Coordinates of C-alpha atoms in Angstrom, one line a residue:
X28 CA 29.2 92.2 -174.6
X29 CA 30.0 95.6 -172.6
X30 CA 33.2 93.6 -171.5
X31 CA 34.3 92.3 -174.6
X32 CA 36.8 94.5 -176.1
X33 CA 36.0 96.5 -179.3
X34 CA 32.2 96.6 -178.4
X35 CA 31.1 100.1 -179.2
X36 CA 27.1 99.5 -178.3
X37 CA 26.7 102.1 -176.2
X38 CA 28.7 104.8 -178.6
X39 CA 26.9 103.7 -181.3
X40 CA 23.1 104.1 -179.3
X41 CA 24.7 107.7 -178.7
X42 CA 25.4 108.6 -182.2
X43 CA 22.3 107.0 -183.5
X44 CA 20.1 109.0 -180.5
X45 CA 21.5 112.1 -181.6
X46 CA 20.7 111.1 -185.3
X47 CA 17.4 110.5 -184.5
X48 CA 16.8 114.2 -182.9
X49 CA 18.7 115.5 -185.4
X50 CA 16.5 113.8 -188.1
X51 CA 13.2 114.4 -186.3
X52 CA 14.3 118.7 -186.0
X53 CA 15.2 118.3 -189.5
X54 CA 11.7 117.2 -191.0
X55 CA 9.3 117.6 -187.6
X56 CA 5.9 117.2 -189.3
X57 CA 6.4 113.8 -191.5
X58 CA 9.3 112.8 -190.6
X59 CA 12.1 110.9 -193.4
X60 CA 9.9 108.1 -194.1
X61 CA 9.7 104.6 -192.4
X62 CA 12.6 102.6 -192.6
X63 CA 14.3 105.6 -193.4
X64 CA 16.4 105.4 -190.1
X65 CA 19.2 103.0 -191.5
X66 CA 20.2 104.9 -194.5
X67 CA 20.8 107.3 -192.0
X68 CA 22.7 105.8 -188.9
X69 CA 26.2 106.1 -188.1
X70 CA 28.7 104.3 -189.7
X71 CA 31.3 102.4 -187.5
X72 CA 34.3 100.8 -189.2
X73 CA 33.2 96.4 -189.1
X74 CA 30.1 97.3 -187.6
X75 CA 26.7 96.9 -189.6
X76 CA 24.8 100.4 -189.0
X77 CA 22.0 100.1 -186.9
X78 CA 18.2 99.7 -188.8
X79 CA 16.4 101.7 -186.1
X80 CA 17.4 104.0 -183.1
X81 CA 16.2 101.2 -180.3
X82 CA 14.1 103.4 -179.2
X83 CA 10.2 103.6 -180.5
X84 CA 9.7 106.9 -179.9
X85 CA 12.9 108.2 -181.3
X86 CA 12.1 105.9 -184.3
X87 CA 8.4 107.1 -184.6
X88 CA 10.0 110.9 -183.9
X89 CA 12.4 110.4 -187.3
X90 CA 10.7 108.7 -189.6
X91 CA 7.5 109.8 -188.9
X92 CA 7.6 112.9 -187.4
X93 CA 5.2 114.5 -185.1
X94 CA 2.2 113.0 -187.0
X95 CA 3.3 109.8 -186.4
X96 CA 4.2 109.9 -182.7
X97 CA 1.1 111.7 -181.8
X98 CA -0.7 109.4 -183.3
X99 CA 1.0 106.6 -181.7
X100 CA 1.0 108.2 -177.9
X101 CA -2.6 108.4 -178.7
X102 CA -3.3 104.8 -179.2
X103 CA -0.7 104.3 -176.1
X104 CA -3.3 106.5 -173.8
X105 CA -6.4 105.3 -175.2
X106 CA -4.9 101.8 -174.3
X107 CA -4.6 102.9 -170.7
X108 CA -7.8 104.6 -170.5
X109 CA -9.9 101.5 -171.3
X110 CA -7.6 99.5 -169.5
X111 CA -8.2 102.0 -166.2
X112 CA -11.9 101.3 -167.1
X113 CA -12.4 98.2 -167.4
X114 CA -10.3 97.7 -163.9
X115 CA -13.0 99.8 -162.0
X116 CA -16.1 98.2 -163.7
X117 CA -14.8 94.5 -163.1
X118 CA -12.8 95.4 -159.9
X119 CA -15.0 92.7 -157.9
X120 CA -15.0 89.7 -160.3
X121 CA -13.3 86.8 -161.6
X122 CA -11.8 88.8 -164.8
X123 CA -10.4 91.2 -162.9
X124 CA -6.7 89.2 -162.9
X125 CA -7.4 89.1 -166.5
X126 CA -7.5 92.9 -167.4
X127 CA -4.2 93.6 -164.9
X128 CA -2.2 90.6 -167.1
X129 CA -2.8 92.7 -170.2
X130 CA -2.1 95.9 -168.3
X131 CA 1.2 94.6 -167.1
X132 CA 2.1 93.2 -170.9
X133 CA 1.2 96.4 -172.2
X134 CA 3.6 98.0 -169.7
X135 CA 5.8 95.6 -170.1
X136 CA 6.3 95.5 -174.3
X137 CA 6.2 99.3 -174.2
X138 CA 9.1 99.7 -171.6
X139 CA 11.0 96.9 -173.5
X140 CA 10.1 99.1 -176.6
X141 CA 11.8 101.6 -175.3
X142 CA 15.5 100.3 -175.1
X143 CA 15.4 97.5 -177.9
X144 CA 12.1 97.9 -179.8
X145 CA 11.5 99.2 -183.4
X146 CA 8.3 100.1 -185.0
X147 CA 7.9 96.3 -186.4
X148 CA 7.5 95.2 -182.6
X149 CA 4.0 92.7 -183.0
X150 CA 3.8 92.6 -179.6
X151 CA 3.5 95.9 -178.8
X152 CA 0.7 96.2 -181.3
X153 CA -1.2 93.2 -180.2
X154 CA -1.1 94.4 -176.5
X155 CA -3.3 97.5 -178.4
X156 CA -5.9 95.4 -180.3
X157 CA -6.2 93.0 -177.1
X158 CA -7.3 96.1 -174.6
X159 CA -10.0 97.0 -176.9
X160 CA -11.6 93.7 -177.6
X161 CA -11.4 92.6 -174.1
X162 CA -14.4 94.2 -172.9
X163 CA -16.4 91.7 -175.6
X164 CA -14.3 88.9 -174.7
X165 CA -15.5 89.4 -170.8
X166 CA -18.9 89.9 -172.2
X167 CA -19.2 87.0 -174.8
X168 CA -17.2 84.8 -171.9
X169 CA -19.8 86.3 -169.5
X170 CA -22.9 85.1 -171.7
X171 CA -22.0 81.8 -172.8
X172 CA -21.3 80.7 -168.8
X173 CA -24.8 81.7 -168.0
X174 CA -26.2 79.6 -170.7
X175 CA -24.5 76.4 -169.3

């Protein structure tokens, strides 16, 4: 696509980036509102205007504001945290291969979040709820092997 002539993606990720800052200085403690982002994006003759910056955090920054991206980098530490845990306290078993594939999707979906992601991203979301019910999946996993 970069070679095709007439493609103006990385112009338009620019423009929108700097929309995006702009947006989040303009209204830093709510934000514009989710979804907000399109009504906002550049406009480039016979090109649809982007729905989100492709970025998460610039898109949480925006429409959000500070609330919202706090909030979010919360849930993104508090992810790692129990993930960093729960490698220590099951270093030595089987599940340990188990807890390191969810840290490396979490990685993963949040890096990929970061160049091409919006705030509807399931994924990213899933990889969340997954870190903090896998310490009862271990242990409910755990309990029915030892009745057999």
């Amino acid at each position: 696509a970069i070679l095709h002539p007439g493609y103006y993606g990385q112009i338009e990720r620019v423009a929108n980036t700097k929309i995006a800052i702009q947006a989040f200085f303009d209204n830093p403690l709510l934000g514009t509102g989710m979804g907000s982002f399109s009504e906002l994006s550049a406009q480039f003759s016979g090109i649809e205007r982007m729905m989100y910056p492709h970025n998460i955090l610039l898109e949480l920054a925006s429409e959000t504001g500070i609330s919202g991206l706090l909030f979010f980098l919360f849930m993104l530490c508090a992810s790692f945290k129990k993930l960093l845990m729960l490698k220590r306290k099951y270093r030595n078993t089987p599940y340990f291969p188990l807890i390191n594939l969810v840290f490396g999707l979490l990685v993963f979906t949040f890096l990929t979040s970061l160049t091409g992601g919006n705030i509807h991203n399931p994924l990213l979301f899933v990889w969340f709820g997954t870190v903090f019910i896998l310490e009862s999946l271990i242990s409910k996993s755990k309990t029915s092997l030892s009745e057999n």
